[in-house]
Amino acid sequence: MSFNTEKLIIFSAPSGSGKSTIVNHLLSKTDLPLAFSISATTRSPRDHEKDGIHYYFLNSTNFKEDIAAEKFIEYEEVYPDLFYGTYKSEIKRIWDSKQAVVFDIDVAGGIALKSKFPKESLSVFIQPPSVEELERRLRMRNTDQEEIIQMRVAKAKEELLTASRFDVILKNDDLPTALKEAEDLVSQFLKA
Ligand code: 5GP
């Protein structure tokens, strides 16, 4: 099957919506020519996370240097004092390898990227069943302290209001259904 890979597929959602699960599933599908845009962040790595695979882990001085050098296509202070950004070089690296770029990015970043690449990008908002369910998932994940969970829930409430600014809203009530819908969306978009 022939795909047009000079494209961007943006997944945004409040944290705990299952966004990473959906993104990782798509990346594991060998019949789809997709590669993950590795972001820079100033947050500390979680136990399983590796520099240069999950994120480029930077201190805030280096992150600010990269902002000043205009290396980012977008960046956000996603949480107070925690910066996340997408390098312009990631898009080039992935397009050069004849793959489409997949982003796992916050809502503000997703909207910013869509406006920079209106034709080449598909922006997908992943909607969790409810705020209560999202909070339950964040707790089950067991990676964050209570204060951080509360911060993520507060941000999620704001982010849910922006869903209509995305090309597609993908409901994640039932994971197998959401995974299949995501596969269909992506393969259709790459064929267009
Ligand atoms: P986490 O700390 O859970 O890995 O990510 C926190 C949030 O930051 C998630 O919503 C994630 O999608 C978002 N994020 C990751 N990379 C980027 C990026 O490069 N830019 C923006 N704006 N958000 C990002």
XYZ file of C-alpha atoms and ligand atoms in Angstrom:
216
model
C 0.000 0.000 0.000
C 1.356 3.431 -0.794
C 1.284 6.151 1.802
C 2.085 9.845 1.673
C 4.376 10.248 4.682
C 5.097 13.998 4.651
C 2.424 14.345 7.314
C 1.971 15.017 10.999
C -0.447 13.220 13.277
C -1.029 15.062 16.498
C -2.527 13.374 19.558
C -3.526 15.654 22.384
C -5.504 14.951 25.516
C -5.527 15.564 29.207
C -3.040 13.335 30.976
C -4.721 10.043 31.968
C -6.881 9.869 28.832
C -4.995 6.897 27.440
C -3.166 9.010 24.888
C 0.213 7.296 25.331
C -1.399 3.841 25.095
C -3.024 4.778 21.795
C 0.156 6.384 20.442
C 2.299 3.372 21.451
C -0.167 0.998 19.835
C 0.006 2.888 16.544
C 3.798 2.981 16.658
C 3.885 -0.805 17.138
C 1.937 -1.401 13.909
C 4.573 -2.312 11.362
C 2.173 -1.769 8.460
C 1.973 1.957 9.276
C 5.022 4.141 8.433
C 5.072 6.135 11.681
C 7.759 7.485 13.991
C 7.466 9.265 17.316
C 8.504 12.871 17.709
C 10.762 12.816 20.762
C 10.145 15.975 22.773
C 12.503 17.832 25.051
C 11.426 18.243 28.665
C 12.750 19.652 31.917
C 10.891 17.128 34.065
C 12.846 14.247 35.626
C 12.756 10.845 33.923
C 10.355 8.255 35.357
C 11.905 4.871 36.242
C 11.475 3.215 32.847
C 12.228 6.299 30.748
C 15.389 6.644 28.678
C 16.978 9.825 27.389
C 16.687 10.069 23.602
C 13.914 7.448 23.440
C 10.999 8.753 25.499
C 12.222 12.332 25.804
C 15.360 14.386 25.555
C 15.785 15.238 29.247
C 17.231 18.732 29.654
C 17.876 21.040 32.565
C 16.127 24.390 32.417
C 19.307 26.249 31.394
C 19.748 24.043 28.333
C 16.053 24.242 27.521
C 16.211 28.049 27.599
C 19.281 27.992 25.356
C 17.359 25.910 22.830
C 14.444 28.377 22.973
C 16.845 31.255 22.315
C 18.444 29.359 19.430
C 14.924 28.918 17.926
C 15.260 25.151 17.851
C 11.631 24.532 18.833
C 8.647 24.552 16.498
C 6.527 24.854 19.658
C 7.100 24.665 23.388
C 4.918 25.081 26.460
C 5.252 25.380 30.194
C 2.851 22.467 30.541
C 2.999 22.548 34.355
C 4.544 25.259 36.531
C 8.304 25.171 35.906
C 8.044 22.089 33.686
C 8.746 22.820 30.037
C 8.079 20.558 27.075
C 8.930 21.306 23.455
C 9.112 19.871 19.958
C 12.350 20.292 18.036
C 12.104 21.374 14.394
C 14.836 18.802 13.718
C 12.543 15.930 14.777
C 10.134 16.610 11.925
C 12.996 16.739 9.416
C 14.633 13.580 10.809
C 11.404 11.604 10.545
C 10.302 12.934 7.162
C 13.776 12.181 5.791
C 13.266 8.568 6.890
C 10.024 8.459 4.831
C 7.797 8.174 7.856
C 4.965 10.326 9.148
C 5.478 12.060 12.497
C 3.364 11.153 15.520
C 3.084 13.607 18.398
C 1.999 13.031 21.990
C 1.659 16.623 23.035
C -0.454 18.792 25.306
C -3.553 20.551 24.059
C -1.976 23.997 23.639
C 0.949 22.468 21.735
C -1.436 20.451 19.550
C -3.381 23.570 18.592
C -0.134 25.456 17.874
C 1.224 22.692 15.634
C -2.052 22.353 13.740
C -1.991 26.069 12.950
C 1.594 25.784 11.638
C 0.809 22.778 9.422
C -2.884 23.138 8.575
C -2.827 20.870 5.503
C -0.141 18.363 6.444
C -1.502 17.590 9.897
C -4.360 15.660 11.444
C -5.105 16.741 15.002
C -6.841 14.238 17.240
C -8.243 14.993 20.694
C -8.582 11.918 22.885
C -11.538 12.260 25.185
C -11.688 10.296 28.445
C -15.100 9.064 29.668
C -15.167 11.586 32.561
C -12.978 13.640 34.873
C -13.609 11.071 37.657
C -12.377 8.226 35.449
C -9.349 10.265 34.433
C -8.457 10.872 38.090
C -8.872 7.153 38.811
C -6.502 6.281 35.926
C -3.899 8.767 37.123
C -3.969 7.162 40.582
C -3.758 3.629 39.170
C -0.715 4.615 37.162
C 1.043 5.155 40.461
C 3.755 7.374 39.003
C 2.816 10.732 40.499
C 2.393 12.158 43.978
C -1.005 13.426 45.186
C -0.099 17.075 44.620
C 0.876 16.321 41.011
C -2.289 14.289 40.433
C -4.377 17.251 41.637
C -2.445 19.568 39.327
C -3.025 17.229 36.371
C -6.758 16.921 37.140
C -7.149 20.725 37.328
C -5.403 21.109 33.999
C -7.483 18.318 32.451
C -10.701 20.178 33.288
C -9.477 23.183 31.296
C -8.185 21.058 28.425
C -11.499 19.243 27.971
C -13.031 22.565 26.939
C -10.757 22.798 23.885
C -11.765 19.529 22.198
C -13.736 21.277 19.455
C -10.556 22.925 18.141
C -9.246 19.565 16.907
C -9.971 17.869 13.567
C -11.273 14.745 15.273
C -12.474 13.824 18.766
C -11.670 10.203 19.570
C -13.609 8.856 22.565
C -11.645 6.498 24.764
C -14.454 4.785 26.696
C -13.462 1.337 25.531
C -9.775 0.877 24.725
C -9.977 -1.830 21.984
C -12.544 0.280 20.106
C -10.445 3.424 20.457
C -7.325 1.594 19.196
C -9.138 0.349 16.105
C -10.595 3.785 15.403
C -7.157 5.360 15.746
C -5.668 2.845 13.263
C -8.417 3.531 10.731
C -8.091 7.300 11.103
C -4.338 7.235 10.606
C -4.285 4.877 7.663
C -7.002 6.878 5.891
C -5.151 10.136 6.525
C -1.870 8.730 5.174
C -3.583 7.457 2.034
C -5.263 10.756 1.257
P 4.231 13.616 30.827
O 4.963 14.385 31.885
O 3.063 12.860 31.393
O 5.150 12.763 29.967
O 3.622 14.693 29.800
C 2.858 15.751 30.287
C 2.151 16.415 29.136
O 3.103 17.098 28.288
C 1.400 15.436 28.234
O 0.135 16.011 27.934
C 2.275 15.377 27.009
O 1.518 15.043 25.865
C 2.790 16.811 26.949
N 3.950 16.964 26.056
C 4.922 16.065 25.782
N 5.778 16.543 24.900
C 5.358 17.793 24.572
C 5.841 18.797 23.675
O 6.840 18.651 22.975
N 5.147 19.962 23.623
C 4.023 20.164 24.362
N 3.396 21.326 24.199
N 3.534 19.242 25.208
C 4.194 18.067 25.321
